[in-house]
Coordinates of C-alpha atoms and ligand atoms in Angstrom, one line a residue:
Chain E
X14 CA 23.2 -35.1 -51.4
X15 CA 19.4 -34.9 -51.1
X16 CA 17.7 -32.0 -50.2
X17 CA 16.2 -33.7 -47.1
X18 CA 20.0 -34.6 -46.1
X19 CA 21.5 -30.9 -46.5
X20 CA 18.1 -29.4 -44.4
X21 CA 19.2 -32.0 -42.2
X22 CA 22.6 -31.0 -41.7
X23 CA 21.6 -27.7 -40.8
X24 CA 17.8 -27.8 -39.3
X25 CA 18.2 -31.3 -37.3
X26 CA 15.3 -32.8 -39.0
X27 CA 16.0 -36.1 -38.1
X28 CA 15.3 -35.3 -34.6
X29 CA 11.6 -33.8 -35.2
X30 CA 10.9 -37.0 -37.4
X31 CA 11.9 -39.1 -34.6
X32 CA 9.6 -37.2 -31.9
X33 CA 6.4 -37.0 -34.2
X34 CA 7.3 -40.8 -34.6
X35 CA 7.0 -41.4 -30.9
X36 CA 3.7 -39.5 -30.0
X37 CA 0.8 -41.2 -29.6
X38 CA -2.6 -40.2 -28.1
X39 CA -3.9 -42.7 -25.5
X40 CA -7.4 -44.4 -26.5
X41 CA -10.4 -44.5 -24.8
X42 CA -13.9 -43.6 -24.0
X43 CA -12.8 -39.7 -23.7
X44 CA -10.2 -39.7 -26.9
X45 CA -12.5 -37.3 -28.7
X46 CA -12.0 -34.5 -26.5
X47 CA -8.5 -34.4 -28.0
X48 CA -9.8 -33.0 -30.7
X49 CA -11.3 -30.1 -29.1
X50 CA -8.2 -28.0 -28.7
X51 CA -7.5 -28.9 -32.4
X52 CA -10.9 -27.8 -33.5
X53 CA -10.1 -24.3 -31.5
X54 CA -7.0 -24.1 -33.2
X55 CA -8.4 -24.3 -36.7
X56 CA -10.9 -21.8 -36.5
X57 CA -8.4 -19.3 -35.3
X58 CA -6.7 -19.5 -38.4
X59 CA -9.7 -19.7 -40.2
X60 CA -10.2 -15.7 -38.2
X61 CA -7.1 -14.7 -38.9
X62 CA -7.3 -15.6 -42.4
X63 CA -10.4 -14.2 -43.2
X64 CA -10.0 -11.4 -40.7
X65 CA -7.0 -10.4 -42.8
X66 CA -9.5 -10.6 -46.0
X67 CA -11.6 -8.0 -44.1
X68 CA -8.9 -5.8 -43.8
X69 CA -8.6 -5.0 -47.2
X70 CA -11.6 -3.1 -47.7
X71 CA -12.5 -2.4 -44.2
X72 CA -11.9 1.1 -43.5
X73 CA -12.0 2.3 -39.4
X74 CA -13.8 5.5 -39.0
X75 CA -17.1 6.7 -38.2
X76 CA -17.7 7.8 -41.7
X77 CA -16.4 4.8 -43.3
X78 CA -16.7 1.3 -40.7
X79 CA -20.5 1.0 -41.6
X80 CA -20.5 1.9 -45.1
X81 CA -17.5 -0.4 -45.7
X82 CA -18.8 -3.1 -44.3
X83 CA -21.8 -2.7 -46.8
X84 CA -19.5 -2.6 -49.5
X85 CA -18.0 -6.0 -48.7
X86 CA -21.3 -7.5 -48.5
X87 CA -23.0 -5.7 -51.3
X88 CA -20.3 -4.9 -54.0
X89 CA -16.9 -7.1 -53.6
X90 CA -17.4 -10.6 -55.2
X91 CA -17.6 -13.6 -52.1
X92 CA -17.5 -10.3 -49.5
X93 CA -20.4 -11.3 -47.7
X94 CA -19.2 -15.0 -47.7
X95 CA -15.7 -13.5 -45.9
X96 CA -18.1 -11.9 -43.2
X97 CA -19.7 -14.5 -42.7
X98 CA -16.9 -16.8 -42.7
X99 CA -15.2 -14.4 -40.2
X100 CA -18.7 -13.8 -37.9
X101 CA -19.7 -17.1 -37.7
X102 CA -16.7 -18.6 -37.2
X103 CA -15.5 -16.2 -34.5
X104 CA -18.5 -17.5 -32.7
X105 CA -17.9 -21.4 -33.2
X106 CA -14.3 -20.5 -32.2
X107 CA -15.7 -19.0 -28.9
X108 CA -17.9 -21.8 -28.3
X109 CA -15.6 -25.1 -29.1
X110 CA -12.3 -23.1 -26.6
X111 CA -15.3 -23.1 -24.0
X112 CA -16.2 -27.1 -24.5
X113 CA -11.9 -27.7 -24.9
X114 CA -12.2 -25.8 -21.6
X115 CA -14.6 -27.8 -19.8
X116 CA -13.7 -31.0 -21.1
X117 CA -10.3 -30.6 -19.6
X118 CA -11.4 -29.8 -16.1
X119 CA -13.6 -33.0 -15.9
X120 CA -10.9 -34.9 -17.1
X121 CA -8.3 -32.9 -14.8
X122 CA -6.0 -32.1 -17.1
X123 CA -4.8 -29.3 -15.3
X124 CA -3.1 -31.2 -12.8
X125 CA 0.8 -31.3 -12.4
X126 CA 2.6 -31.1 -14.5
X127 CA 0.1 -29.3 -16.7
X128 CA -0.9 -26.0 -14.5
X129 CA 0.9 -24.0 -17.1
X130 CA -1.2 -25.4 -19.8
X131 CA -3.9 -24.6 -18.2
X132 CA -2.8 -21.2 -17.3
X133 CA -1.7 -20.2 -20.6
X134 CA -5.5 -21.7 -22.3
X135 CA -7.5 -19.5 -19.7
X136 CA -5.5 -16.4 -21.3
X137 CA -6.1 -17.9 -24.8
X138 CA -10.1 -17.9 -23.4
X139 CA -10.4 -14.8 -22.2
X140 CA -8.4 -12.9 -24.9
X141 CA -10.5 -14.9 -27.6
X142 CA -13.4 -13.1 -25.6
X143 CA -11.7 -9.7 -26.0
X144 CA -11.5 -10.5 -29.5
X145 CA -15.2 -10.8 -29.6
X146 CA -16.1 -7.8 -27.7
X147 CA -13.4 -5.5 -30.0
X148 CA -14.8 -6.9 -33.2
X149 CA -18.7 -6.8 -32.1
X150 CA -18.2 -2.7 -32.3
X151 CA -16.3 -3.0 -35.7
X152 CA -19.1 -2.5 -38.3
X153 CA -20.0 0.4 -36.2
X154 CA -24.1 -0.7 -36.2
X155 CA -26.7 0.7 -33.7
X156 CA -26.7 -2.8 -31.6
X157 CA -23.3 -2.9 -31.5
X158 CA -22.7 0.9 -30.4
X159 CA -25.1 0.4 -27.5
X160 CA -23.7 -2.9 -26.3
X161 CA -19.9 -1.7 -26.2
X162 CA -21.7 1.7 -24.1
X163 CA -23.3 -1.0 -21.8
X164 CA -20.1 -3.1 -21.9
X165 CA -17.9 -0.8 -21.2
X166 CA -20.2 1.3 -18.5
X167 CA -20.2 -1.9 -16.4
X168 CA -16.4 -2.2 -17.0
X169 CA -16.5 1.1 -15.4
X170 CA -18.5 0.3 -12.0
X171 CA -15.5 -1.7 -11.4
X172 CA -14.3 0.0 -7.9
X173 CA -11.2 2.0 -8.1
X174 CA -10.1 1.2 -11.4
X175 CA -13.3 1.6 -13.1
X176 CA -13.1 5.1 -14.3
X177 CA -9.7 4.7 -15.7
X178 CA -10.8 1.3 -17.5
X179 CA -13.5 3.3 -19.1
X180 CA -11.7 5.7 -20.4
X181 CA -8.8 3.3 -21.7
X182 CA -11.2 1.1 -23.6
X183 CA -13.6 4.0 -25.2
X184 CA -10.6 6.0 -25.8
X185 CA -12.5 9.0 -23.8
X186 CA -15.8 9.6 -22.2
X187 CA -17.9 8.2 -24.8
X188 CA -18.2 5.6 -27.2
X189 CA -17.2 7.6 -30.1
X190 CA -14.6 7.3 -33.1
X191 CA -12.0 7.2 -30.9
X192 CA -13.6 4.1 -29.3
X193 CA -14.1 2.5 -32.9
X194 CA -9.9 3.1 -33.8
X195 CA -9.2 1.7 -30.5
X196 CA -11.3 -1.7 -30.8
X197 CA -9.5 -1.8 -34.2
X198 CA -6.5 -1.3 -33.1
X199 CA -6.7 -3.7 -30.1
X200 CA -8.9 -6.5 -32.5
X201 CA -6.6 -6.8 -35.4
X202 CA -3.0 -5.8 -34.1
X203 CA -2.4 -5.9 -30.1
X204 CA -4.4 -9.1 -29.4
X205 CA -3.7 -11.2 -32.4
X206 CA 0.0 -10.6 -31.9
X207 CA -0.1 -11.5 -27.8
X208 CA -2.8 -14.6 -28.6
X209 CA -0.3 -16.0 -31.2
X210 CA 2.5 -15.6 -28.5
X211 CA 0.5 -17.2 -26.0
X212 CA -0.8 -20.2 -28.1
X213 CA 2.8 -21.1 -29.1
X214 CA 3.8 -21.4 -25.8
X215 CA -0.1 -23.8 -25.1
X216 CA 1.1 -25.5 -28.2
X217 CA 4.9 -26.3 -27.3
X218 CA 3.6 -27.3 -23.9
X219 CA 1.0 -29.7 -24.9
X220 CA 3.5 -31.2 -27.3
X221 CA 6.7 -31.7 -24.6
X222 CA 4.1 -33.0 -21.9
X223 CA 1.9 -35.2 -24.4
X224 CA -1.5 -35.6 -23.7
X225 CA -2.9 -36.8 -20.4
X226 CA -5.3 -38.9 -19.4
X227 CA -7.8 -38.8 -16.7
X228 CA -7.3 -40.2 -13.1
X229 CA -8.6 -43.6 -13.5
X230 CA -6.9 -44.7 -16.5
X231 CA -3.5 -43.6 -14.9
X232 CA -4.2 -46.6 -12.6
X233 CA -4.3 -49.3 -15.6
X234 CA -0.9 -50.7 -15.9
X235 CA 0.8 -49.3 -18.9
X236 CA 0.6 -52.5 -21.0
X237 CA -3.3 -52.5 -21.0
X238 CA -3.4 -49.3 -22.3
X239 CA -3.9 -48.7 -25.7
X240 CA -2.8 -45.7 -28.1
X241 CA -3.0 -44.4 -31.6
X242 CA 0.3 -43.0 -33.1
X243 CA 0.0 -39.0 -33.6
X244 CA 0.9 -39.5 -37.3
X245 CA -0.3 -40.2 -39.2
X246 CA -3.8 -41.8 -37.4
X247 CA -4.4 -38.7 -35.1
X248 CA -3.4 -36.0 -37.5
X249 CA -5.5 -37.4 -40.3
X250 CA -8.6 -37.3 -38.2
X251 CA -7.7 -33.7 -37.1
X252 CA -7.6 -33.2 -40.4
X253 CA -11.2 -35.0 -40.8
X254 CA -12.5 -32.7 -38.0
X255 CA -11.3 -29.6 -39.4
X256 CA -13.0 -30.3 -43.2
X257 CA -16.1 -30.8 -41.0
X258 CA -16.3 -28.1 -39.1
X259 CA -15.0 -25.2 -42.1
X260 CA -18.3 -26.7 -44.3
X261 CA -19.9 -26.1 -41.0
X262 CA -18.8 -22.6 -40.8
X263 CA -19.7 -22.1 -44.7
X264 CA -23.6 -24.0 -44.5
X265 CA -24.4 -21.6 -41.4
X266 CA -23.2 -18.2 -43.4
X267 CA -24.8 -19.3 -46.1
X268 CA -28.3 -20.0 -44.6
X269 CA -28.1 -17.8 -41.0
X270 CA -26.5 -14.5 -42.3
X271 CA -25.7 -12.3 -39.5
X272 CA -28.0 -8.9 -40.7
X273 CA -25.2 -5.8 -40.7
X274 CA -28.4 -3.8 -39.0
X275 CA -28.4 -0.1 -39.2
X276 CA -25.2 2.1 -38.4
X277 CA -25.3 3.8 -35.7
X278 CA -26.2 7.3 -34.5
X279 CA -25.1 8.9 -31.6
X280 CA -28.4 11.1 -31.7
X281 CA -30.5 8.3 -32.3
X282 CA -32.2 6.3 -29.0
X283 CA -30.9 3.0 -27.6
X284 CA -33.2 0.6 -30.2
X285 CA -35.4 -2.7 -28.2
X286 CA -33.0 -6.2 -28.3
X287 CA -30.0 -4.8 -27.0
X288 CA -27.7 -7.1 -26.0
X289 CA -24.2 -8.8 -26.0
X290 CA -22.7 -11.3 -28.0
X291 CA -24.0 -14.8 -26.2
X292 CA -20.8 -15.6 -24.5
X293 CA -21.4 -12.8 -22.3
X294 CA -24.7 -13.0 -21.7
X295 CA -25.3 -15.6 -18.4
X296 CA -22.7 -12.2 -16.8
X297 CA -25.0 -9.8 -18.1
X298 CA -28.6 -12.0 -17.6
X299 CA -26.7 -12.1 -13.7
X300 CA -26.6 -8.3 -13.3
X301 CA -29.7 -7.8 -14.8
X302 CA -31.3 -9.9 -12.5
X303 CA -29.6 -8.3 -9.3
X304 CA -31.7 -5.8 -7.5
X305 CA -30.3 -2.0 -7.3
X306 CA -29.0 -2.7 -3.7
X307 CA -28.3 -5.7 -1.9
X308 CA -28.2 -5.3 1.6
X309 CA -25.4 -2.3 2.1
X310 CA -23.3 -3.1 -1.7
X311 CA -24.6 -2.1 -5.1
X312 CA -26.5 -5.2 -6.7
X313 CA -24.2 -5.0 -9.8
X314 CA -20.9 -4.0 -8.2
X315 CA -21.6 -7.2 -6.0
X316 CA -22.2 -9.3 -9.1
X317 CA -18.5 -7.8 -11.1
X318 CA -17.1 -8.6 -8.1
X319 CA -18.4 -12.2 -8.1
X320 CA -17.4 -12.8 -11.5
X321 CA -14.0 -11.1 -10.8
X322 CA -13.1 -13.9 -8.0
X323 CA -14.9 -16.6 -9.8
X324 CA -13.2 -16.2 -12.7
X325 CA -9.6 -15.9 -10.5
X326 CA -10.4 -19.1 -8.8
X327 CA -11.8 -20.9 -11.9
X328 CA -8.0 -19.5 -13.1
X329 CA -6.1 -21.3 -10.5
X330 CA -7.9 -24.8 -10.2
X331 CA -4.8 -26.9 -10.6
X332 CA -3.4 -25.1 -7.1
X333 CA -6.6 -25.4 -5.4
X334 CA -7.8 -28.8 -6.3
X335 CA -5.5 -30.6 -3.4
X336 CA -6.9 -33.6 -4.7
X337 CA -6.1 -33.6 -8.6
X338 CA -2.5 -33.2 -8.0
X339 CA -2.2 -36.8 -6.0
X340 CA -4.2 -38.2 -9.2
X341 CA -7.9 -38.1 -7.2
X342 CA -10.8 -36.6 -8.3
X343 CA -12.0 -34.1 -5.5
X344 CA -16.4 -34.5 -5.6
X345 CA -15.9 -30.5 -4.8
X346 CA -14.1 -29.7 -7.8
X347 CA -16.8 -31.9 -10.4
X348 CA -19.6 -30.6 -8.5
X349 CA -18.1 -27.2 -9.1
X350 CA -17.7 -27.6 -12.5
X351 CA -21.2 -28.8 -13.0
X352 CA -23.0 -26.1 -11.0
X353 CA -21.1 -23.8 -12.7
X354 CA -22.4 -25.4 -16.3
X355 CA -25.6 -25.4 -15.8
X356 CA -26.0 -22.2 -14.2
X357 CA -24.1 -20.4 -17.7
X358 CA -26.4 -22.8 -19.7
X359 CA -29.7 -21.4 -17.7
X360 CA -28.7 -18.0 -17.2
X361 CA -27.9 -17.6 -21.0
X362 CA -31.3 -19.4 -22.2
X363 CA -33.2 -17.2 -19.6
X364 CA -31.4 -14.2 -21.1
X365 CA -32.6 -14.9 -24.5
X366 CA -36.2 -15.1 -23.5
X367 CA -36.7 -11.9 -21.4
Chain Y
X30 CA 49.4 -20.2 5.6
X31 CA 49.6 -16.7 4.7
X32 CA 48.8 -17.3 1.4
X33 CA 46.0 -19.8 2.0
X34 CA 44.2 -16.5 4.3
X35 CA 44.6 -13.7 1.7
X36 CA 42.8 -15.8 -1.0
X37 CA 39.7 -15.8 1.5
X38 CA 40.0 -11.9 1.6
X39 CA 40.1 -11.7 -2.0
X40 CA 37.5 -13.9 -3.2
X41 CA 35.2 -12.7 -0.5
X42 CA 36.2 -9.1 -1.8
X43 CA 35.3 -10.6 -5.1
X44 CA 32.5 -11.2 -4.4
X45 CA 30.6 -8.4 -2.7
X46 CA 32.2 -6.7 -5.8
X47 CA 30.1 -9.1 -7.5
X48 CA 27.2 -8.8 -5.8
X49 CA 27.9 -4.8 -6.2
X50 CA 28.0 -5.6 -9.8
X51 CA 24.7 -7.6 -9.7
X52 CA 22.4 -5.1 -8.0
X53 CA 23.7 -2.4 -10.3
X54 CA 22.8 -4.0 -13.1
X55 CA 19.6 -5.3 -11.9
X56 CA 18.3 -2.1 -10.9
X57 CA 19.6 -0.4 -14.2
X58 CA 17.8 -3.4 -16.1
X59 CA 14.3 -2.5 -14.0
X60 CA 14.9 1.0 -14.3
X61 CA 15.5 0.3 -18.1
X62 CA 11.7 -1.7 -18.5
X63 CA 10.5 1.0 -16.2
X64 CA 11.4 3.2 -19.1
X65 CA 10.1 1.5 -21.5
X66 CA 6.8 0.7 -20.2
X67 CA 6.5 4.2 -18.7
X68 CA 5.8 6.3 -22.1
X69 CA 3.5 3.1 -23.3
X70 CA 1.2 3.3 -20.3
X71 CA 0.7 7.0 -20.6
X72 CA 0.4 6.5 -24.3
X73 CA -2.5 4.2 -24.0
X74 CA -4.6 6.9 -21.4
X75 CA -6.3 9.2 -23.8
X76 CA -5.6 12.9 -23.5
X77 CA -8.6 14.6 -21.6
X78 CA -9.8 16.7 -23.7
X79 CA -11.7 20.0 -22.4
X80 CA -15.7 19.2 -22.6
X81 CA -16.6 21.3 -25.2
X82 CA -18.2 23.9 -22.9
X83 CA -21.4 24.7 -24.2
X84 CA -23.9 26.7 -22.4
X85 CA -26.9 26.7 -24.6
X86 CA -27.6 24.8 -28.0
X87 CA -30.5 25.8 -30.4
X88 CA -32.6 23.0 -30.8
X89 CA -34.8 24.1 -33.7
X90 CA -38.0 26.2 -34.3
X91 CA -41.1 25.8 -32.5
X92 CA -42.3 24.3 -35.1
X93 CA -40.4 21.6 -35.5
X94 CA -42.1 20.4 -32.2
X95 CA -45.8 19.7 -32.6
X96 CA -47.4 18.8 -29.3
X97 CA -46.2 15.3 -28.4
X98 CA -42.9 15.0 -29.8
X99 CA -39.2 14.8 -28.9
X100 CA -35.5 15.0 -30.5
X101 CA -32.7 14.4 -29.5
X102 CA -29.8 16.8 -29.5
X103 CA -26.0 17.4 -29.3
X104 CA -25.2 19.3 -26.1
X105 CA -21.2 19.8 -26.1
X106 CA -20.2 16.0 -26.3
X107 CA -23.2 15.0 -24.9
X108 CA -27.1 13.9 -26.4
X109 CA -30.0 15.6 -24.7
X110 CA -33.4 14.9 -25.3
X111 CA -35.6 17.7 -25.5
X112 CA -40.0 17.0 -26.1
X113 CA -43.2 18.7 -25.4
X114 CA -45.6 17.3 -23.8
X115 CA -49.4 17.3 -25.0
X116 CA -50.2 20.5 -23.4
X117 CA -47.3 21.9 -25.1
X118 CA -44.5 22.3 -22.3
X119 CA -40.9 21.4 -23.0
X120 CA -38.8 19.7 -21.4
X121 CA -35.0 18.9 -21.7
X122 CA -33.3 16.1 -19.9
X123 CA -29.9 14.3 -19.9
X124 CA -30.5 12.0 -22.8
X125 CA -27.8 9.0 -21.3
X126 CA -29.6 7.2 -18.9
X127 CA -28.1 6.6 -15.3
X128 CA -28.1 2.8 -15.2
X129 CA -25.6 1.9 -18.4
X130 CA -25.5 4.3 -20.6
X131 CA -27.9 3.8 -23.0
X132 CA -29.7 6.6 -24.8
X133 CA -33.2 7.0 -23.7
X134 CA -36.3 7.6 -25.8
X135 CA -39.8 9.7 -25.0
X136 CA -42.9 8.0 -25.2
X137 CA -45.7 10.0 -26.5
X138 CA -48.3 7.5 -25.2
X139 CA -47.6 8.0 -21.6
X140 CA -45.3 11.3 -21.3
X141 CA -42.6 9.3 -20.3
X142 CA -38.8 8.7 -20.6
X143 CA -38.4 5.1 -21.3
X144 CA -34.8 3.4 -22.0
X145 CA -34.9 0.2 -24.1
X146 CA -32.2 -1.5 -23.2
X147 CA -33.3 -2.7 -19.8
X148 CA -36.6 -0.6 -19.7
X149 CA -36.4 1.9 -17.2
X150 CA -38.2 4.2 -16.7
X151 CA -38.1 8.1 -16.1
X152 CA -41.1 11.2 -15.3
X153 CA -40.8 14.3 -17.5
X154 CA -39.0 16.1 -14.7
X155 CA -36.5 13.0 -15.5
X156 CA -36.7 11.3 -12.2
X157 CA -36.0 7.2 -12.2
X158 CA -39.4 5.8 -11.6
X159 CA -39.5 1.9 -12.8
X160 CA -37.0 -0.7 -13.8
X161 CA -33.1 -0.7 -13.1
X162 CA -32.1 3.2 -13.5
X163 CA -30.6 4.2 -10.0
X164 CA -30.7 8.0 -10.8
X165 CA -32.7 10.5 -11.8
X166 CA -31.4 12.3 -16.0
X167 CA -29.8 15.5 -15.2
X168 CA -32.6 18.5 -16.0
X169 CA -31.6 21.1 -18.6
X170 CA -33.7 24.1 -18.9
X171 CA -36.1 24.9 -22.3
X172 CA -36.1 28.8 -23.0
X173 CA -38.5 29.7 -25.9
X174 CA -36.7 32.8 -27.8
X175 CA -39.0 34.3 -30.5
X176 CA -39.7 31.0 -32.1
X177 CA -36.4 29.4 -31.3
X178 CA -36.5 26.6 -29.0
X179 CA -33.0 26.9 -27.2
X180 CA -31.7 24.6 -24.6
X181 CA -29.3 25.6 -21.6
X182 CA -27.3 24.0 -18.7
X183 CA -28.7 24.5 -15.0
X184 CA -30.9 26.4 -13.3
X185 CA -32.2 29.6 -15.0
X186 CA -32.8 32.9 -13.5
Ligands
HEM27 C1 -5.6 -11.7 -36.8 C2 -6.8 -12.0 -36.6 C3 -8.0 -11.1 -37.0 C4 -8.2 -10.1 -37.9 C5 -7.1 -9.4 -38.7 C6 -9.5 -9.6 -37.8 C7 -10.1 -8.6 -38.5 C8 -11.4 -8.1 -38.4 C9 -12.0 -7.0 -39.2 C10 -11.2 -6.2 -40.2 C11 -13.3 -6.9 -38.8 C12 -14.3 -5.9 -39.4 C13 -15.1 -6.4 -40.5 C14 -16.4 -6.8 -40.1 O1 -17.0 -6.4 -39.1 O2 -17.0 -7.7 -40.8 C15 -13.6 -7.9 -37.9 C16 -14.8 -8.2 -37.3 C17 -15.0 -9.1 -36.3 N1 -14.1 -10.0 -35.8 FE1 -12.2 -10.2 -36.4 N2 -10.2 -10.4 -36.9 C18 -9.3 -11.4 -36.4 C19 -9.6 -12.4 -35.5 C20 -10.8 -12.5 -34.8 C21 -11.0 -13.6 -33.9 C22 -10.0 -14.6 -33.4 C23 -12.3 -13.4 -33.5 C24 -12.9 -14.4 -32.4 C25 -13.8 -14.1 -31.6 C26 -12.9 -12.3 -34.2 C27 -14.2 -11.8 -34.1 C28 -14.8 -10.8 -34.8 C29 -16.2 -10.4 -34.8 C30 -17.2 -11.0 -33.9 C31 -16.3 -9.4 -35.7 C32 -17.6 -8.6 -36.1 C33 -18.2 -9.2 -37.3 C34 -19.3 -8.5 -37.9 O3 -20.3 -8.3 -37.3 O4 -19.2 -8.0 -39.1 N3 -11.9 -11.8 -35.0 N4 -12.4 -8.7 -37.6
FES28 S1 -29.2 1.4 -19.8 FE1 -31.1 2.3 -19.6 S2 -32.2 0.9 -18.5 FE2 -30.2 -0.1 -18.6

């Protein structure tokens, strides 16, 4: 008996063979958004394996984060390239979830039976955030000390809750060393472990529902629509995608190094240029912009509070679009969507140039 | 007949024993999570720890502060910035500044507190003149001991 019969016998191979035989991915104008949430997926194992990389000469600590980091990218042999693998990637990663994001709302995805997909990827995005904002502090450098204070201050305007969030993210009253173990703690442990649980269950969804295809198409009889089989057409061009995008990753840390900076000093004052990682930054150009009091509410309590139910209702699309879920497209929803694009694009540019 | 009725009786007996059954073990299951996540939460919440109650800090000799100049200081957990001005006053004020927590730094060229994150703005006497602080920096007081420039919390007698 082969080896392919006994695993067989015992694993039911025959019955994952036959399922990756029968999935295809539809063709048409939009089939390159399918390889967004591939994309995403590939350069969060590219983080985790070169955030594991890190880990063996990173060393927590406000004596030792900074110094470490230095080390890697001054003494241990391809450190630098590992940091930059891990920084610049971590950003890309950010980026393409956002486009996977968007692309699947204009093509409304999200729509039954799909809600759960959708659900679980909005966790993915905004735990994908977290892990941005907990690594940002990690090489304990003056920018990134001041913008976890900031972060964490407006984290703490939040009403009722606010002081108790503070304290549970900086680990205290300050951003201190306990901050620095916490971030740690929370960027390589409690997130990856809860992101991985929560991309299984993304993954196993998209993979018992298939892929879907927008509205309009649904209304083409299914003999004039046309597909690709999943394997091995789809998967090789993943695969195409994915070479791509890691020499990507590996021309952009060669030739845009991310500077370490200096480390930072609790006695030392907040330096000029302060500011979050990008991703945050059309939030943070908003409450900048807000004046101290509008009408009887503070300016920036009133902007948290906007993001807080934006970001619930841009959570629970698939039960408000009415529309989606009879196959439509609701003119609200795209228009939504659209507004809601070009006001992150313009607040983020404008928060780069002031 | 007979028969037929007392089965009734039983199973319904059955099953609010059942149901007994259920709710017990539901509860206990809830109570059991309850005690689980119970120590975790009140893990995660750091201990307060008492603010190290300092009343005054040394901040260096007079002559570490020509005319002009600031430094900023460790007061308990706390930075304060302390500077003289041209004429050679000293000041000390809260050195976190009231809008996000930034630290703040003193310009020499206008005898002002100036924060760099989102440029505010502060007098000596640390109130919020320009730019998005909402609250004037808490005012410590400067005693000049022999030549020992020693800072202290509140109002001085
Ligand atoms: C299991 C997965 C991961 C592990 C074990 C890990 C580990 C680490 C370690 C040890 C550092 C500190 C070294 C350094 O600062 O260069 C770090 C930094 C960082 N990580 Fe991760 N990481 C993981 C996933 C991610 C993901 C998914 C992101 C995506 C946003 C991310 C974003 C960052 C960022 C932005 C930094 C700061 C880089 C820098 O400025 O040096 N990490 N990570
Ligand atoms: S933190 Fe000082 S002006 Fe914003």
């Amino acid at each position: 008996m082969g080896i392919y019969e006994s695993l067989n016998e015992r694993l039911y191979l025959d019955k994952i063979v036959e399922f990756s035989k029968k999935k295809k991915v539809p063709v048409f104008y939009g089939t390159i958004w399918y390889y967004l949430g591939g994309v995403s997926l590939f350069l969060f194992i590219t983080q985790v394996v070169s955030g594991i990389l890190l880990l063996l000469y990173y060393q927590p600590g406000v004596a030792t984060a900074f110094e470490s980091v230095r080390f890697i990218v001054s003494k241990v042999e391809f450190g630098w390239l590992i940091r930059e693998i891990h920084s610049w990637s971590a950003n890309l990663f950010i980026f393409f979830v956002f486009i996977h994001m968007f692309t699947v709302f204009f093509a409304k995805a999200y729509r039954k039976p799909r809600e759960l997909t959708w659900f679980s990827g909005m966790l993915l995005l905004f735990l994908a955030m977290g892990f941005g904002f907990s690594g940002y502090l990690l090489p304990w450098n003056e920018l990134a000390f001041f913008a976890t204070k900031v972060g964490s201050d407006i984290a703490g305007s939040i009403p009722g809750i606010g002081d108790f969030l503070l304290r549970l993210l900086r680990g205290g009253d300050e951003v201190s060393g306990a901050t620095l173990s916490r971030f740690f703690g929370i960027h390589v442990a409690i997130i990856p472990a809860v992101f991985t649980v929560l991309l299984g269950i993304h993954l196993v969804l998209v993979q018992v529902q298939g892929m879907s295809i927008p509205p309009e198409l649904e209304k083409v009889p299914e003999k004039d629509r046309r597909y690709m089989p999943f394997f091995p057409n789809f998967a090789l061009r993943d695969v195409l995608t994915w070479l791509i995008i890691l020499n990507v990753v590996a021309l952009l840390a060669v030739f845009f190094p991310w500077e370490l900076g200096v480390k930072a000093d609790f006695l030392a004052p907040a330096p000029p240029g302060v500011k979050p990682e990008w991703y945050f930054m059309f939030m943070y150009q908003t409450l900048r912009l807000l004046p101290a009091h509008v009408w009887f509410i503070e300016g920036e309590l009133l902007g948290i509070l906007t993001f807080m139910v934006g970001g619930l209702i841009w959570f629970f699309v698939p039960l408000l679009d009415k529309k989606a879920k009879v196959g439509e497209r609701s003119k609200f929803w795209n228009w939504f969507g659209i507004i809601l694009i070009i006001y992150m694009i313009a607040m983020t540019i404008w928060g780069y140039l002031v | 007949m007979n028969s037929d009725y007392s089965d009734i009786v039983n199973t319904s007996k059955k099953q609010t024993r059942r149901k007994f059954l259920d709710v017990i073990l539901g509860a206990g299951f809830f109570a059991w999570i309850g005690a689980v996540l119970y120590p975790i939460g009140k893990y995660l919440v750091p201990p307060k720890v008492a603010d190290i109650s300092v009343d005054s800090v040394e901040a260096g000799v007079i002559g570490e502060f020509p005319p002009n100049s600031s430094k900023i200081i460790r007061f308990g957990r706390r930075p304060v910035i302390v500077f003289r001005q041209h004429n050679g006053d000293f000041h000390a004020l809260s050195a976190t500044c009231t809008h996000l927590d930034c630290t703040v730094q003193y310009k020499s060229e206008t005898e002002q507190i100036w924060c760099a994150c989102h440029n505010g703005l502060y007098d000596i006497e640390g109130r919020n003149i320009s730019g998005p602080p909402p609250k004037p920096l808490a005012q410590y007081q400067v005693v000049l001991q022999n030549d020992k420039v020693i800072v202290t919390r509140g109002e001085m007698t």
